[in-house]
CSV table of C-alpha atoms in Angstrom, one decimal:
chain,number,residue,atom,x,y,z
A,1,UNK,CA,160.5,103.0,79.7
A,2,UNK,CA,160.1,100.8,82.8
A,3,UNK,CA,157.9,98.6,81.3
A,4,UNK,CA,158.4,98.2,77.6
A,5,UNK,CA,155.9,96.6,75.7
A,6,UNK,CA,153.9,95.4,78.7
A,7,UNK,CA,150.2,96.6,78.1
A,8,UNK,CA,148.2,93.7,79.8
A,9,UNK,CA,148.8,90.5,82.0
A,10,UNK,CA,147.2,87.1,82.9
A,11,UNK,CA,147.2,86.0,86.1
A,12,UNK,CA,150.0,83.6,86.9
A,13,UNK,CA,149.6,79.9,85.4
A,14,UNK,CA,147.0,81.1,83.1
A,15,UNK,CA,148.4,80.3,79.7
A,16,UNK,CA,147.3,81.4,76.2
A,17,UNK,CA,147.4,85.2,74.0
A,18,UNK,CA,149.2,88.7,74.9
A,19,UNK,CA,149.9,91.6,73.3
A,20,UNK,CA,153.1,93.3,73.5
A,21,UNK,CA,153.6,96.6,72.1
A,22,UNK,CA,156.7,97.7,69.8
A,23,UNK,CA,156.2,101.1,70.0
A,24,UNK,CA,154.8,104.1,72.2
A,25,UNK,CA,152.0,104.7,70.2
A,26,UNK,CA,151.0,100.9,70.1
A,27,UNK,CA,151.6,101.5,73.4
A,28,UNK,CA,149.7,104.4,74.8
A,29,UNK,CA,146.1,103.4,71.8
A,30,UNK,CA,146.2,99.8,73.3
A,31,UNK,CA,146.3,100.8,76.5
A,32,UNK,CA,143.1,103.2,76.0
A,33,UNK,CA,141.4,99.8,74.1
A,34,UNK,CA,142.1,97.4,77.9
A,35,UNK,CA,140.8,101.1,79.7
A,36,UNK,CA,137.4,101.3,77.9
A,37,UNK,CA,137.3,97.2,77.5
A,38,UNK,CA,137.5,97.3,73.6
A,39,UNK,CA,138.6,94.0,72.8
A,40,UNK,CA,137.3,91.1,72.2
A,41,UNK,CA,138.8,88.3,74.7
A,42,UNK,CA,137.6,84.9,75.3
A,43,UNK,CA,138.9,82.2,77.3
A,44,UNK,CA,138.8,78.7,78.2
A,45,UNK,CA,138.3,76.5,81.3
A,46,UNK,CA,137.5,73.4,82.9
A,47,UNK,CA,135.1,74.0,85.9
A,48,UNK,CA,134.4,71.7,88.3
A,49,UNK,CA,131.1,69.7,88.1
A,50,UNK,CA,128.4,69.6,85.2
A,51,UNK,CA,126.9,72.6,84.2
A,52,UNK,CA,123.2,72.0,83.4
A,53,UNK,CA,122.7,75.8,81.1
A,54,UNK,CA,123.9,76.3,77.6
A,55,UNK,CA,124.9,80.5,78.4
A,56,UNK,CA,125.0,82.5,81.1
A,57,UNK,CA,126.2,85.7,82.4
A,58,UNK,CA,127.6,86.8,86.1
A,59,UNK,CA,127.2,90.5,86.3
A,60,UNK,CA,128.5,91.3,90.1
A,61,UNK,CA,130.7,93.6,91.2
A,62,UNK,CA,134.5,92.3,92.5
A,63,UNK,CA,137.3,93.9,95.4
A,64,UNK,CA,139.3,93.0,97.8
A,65,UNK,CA,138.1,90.0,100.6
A,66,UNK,CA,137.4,91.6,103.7
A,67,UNK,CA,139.4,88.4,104.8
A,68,UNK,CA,142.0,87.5,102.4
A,69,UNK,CA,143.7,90.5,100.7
A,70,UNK,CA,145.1,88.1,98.4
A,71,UNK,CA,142.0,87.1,97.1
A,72,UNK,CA,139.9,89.0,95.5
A,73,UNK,CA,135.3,88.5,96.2
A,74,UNK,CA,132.0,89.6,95.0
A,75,UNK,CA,131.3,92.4,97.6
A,76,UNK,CA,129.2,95.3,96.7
A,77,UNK,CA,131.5,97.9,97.3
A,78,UNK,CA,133.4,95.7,94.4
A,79,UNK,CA,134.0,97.8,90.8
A,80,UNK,CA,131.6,96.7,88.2
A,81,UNK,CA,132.3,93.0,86.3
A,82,UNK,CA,130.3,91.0,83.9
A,83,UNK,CA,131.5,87.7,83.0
A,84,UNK,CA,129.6,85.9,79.8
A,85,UNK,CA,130.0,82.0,79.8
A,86,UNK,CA,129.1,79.2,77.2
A,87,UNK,CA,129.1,75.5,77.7
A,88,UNK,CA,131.4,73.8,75.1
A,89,UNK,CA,131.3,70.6,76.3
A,90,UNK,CA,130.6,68.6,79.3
A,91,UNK,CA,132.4,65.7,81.2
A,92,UNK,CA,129.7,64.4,83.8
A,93,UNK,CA,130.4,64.0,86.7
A,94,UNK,CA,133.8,65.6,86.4
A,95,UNK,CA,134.0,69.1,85.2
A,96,UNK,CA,132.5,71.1,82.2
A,97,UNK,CA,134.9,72.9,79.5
A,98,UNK,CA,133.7,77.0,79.8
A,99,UNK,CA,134.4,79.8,77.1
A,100,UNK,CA,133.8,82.7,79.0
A,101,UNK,CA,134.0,86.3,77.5
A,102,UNK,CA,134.7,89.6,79.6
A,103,UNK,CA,132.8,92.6,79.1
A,104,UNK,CA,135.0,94.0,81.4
A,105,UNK,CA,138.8,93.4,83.1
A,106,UNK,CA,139.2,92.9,87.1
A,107,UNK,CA,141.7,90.8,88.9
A,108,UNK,CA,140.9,87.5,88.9
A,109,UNK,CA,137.4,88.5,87.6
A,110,UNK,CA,136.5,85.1,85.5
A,111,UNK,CA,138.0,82.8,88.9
A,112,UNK,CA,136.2,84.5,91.2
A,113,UNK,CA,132.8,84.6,89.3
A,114,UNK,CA,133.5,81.5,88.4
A,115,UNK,CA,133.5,80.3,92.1
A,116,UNK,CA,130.7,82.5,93.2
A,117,UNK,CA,128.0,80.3,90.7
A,118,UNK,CA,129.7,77.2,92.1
A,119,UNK,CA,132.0,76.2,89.2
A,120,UNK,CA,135.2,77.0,90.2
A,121,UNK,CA,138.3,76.3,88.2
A,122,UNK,CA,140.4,73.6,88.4
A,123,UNK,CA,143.4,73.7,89.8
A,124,UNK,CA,142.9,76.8,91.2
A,125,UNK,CA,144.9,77.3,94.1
A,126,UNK,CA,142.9,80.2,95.5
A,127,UNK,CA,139.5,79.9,94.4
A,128,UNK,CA,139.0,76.3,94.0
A,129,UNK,CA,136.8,73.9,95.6
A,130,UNK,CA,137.2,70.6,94.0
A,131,UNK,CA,134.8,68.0,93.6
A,132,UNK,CA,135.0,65.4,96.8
A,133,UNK,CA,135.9,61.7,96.3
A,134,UNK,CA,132.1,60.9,98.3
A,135,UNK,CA,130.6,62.3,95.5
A,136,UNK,CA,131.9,59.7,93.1
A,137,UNK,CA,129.7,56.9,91.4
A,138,UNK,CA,132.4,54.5,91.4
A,139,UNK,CA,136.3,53.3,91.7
A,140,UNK,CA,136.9,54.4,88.3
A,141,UNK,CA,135.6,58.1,89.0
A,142,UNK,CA,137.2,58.4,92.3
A,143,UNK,CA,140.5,57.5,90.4
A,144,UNK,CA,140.1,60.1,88.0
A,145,UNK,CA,139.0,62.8,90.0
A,146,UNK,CA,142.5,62.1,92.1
A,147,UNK,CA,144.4,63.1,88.9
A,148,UNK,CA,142.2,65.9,88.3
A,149,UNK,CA,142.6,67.6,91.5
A,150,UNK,CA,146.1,66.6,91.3
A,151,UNK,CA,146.2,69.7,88.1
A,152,UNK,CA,149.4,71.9,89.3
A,153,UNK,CA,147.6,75.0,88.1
A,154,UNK,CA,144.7,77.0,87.2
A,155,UNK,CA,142.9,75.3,84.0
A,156,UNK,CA,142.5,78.4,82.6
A,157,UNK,CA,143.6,80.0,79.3
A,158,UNK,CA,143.5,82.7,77.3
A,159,UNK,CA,142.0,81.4,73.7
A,160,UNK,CA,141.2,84.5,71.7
A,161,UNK,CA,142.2,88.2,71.3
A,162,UNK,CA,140.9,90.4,69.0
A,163,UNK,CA,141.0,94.3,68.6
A,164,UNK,CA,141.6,96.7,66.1
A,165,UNK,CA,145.5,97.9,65.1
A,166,UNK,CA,146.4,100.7,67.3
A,167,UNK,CA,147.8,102.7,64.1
A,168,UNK,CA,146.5,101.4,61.3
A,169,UNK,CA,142.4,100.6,62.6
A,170,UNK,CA,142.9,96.8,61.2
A,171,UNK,CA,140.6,94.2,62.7
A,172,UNK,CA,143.4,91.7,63.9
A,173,UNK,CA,142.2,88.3,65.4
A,174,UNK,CA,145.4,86.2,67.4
A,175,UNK,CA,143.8,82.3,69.0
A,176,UNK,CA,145.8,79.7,70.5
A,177,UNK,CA,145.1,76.1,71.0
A,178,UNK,CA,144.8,74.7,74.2
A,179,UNK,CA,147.9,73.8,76.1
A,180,UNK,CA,149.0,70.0,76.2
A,181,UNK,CA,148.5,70.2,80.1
A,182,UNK,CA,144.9,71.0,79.7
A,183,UNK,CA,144.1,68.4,76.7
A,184,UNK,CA,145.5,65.8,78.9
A,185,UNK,CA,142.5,66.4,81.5
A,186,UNK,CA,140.0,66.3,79.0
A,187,UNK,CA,141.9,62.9,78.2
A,188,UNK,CA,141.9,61.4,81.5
A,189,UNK,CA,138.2,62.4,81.6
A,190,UNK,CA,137.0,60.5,78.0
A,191,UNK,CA,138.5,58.0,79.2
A,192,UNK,CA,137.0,57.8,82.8
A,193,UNK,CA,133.8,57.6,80.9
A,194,UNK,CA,134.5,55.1,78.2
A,195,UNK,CA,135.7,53.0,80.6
A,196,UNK,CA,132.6,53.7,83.0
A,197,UNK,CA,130.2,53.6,80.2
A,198,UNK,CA,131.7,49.9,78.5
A,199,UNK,CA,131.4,48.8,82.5
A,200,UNK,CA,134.9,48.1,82.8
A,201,UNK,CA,135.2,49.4,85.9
């Protein structure tokens, strides 16, 4: 009643798939699915720097900072979180485009994990660390890492959702394409390296 519908969430500037529910039993079986982590959810993100392994996983347990109660940290009083990752595609020296896939559901759990390998998100305002302009080969990467940090949000979103019908037992599948804000990046970064590649810089 005080929250029709609303089963999960994404964290704030994190774009992509959500469910809503229409009725209280949609409500109450998909709420038992996010409970016991019996979906199927996959997202995608551009992380700073190249990323040198095809998979991975990040199995370590998240909670509160002990400085920051904002933020959220590996700590080993944490709740247990495992985070599978696969390259898609990379953009050296800039960033690497992630699909990552949660086996299970904290706060912020695929940001901070994320930034605890070293490959934080772009854009993000709390967990980021962004690549330094000293670490650029040239003008023209030192230019395009100044639009990339310049991203007004997380470049994180939620591609894929599947689960099964909370009535009927279906096997339902929802994807959406990235968002225009994200394809520009990967834009400004082809380019970066046509242009660095053609020596046109």
């Amino acid at each position: 009643v005080l929250r029709p519908g609303i089963v999960h969430r994404l964290d704030k500037d994190t774009s992509g798939v959500m469910i809503a529910a229409k009725t209280e039993v949609a409500h109450a079986n998909l709420t038992s699915m996010f409970a016991a982590h019996d979906l199927d959810r996959r997202y995608q993100t551009l992380v700073w720097g190249t990323v040198i392994d095809r998979d991975g996983t990040v199995d370590a347990p998240l909670g509160h900072s002990n400085f920051n109660r904002k933020k959220q940290a590996v700590t080993s009083k944490g709740r247990h979180a495992i985070t599978h990752w696969h390259a898609l595609r990379s953009y050296p020296p800039f960033a690497t485009l992630l699909e990552c896939r949660l086996e299970t559901g904290r706060t912020h759990q695929i940001r901070v994990h994320l930034a605890h390998i070293g490959r934080s998100i772009i854009g993000d305002p709390l967990y980021g660390r962004p690549l330094r302009a000293g670490q650029m080969p040239d003008v023209t990467a030192r230019s395009c890492l100044t639009q990339l940090r310049s991203f007004g949000r997380q470049a994180l979103h939620a591609a894929h959702l599947g689960f099964a019908h909370p009535v009927t037992g279906e096997a339902l599948c929802f994807t959406s394409p990235l968002p225009d804000d994200m394809k520009i990046l990967i834009q400004i970064m082809d380019d970066a390296i046509v242009t660095r590649a053609t020596g046109k810089i």
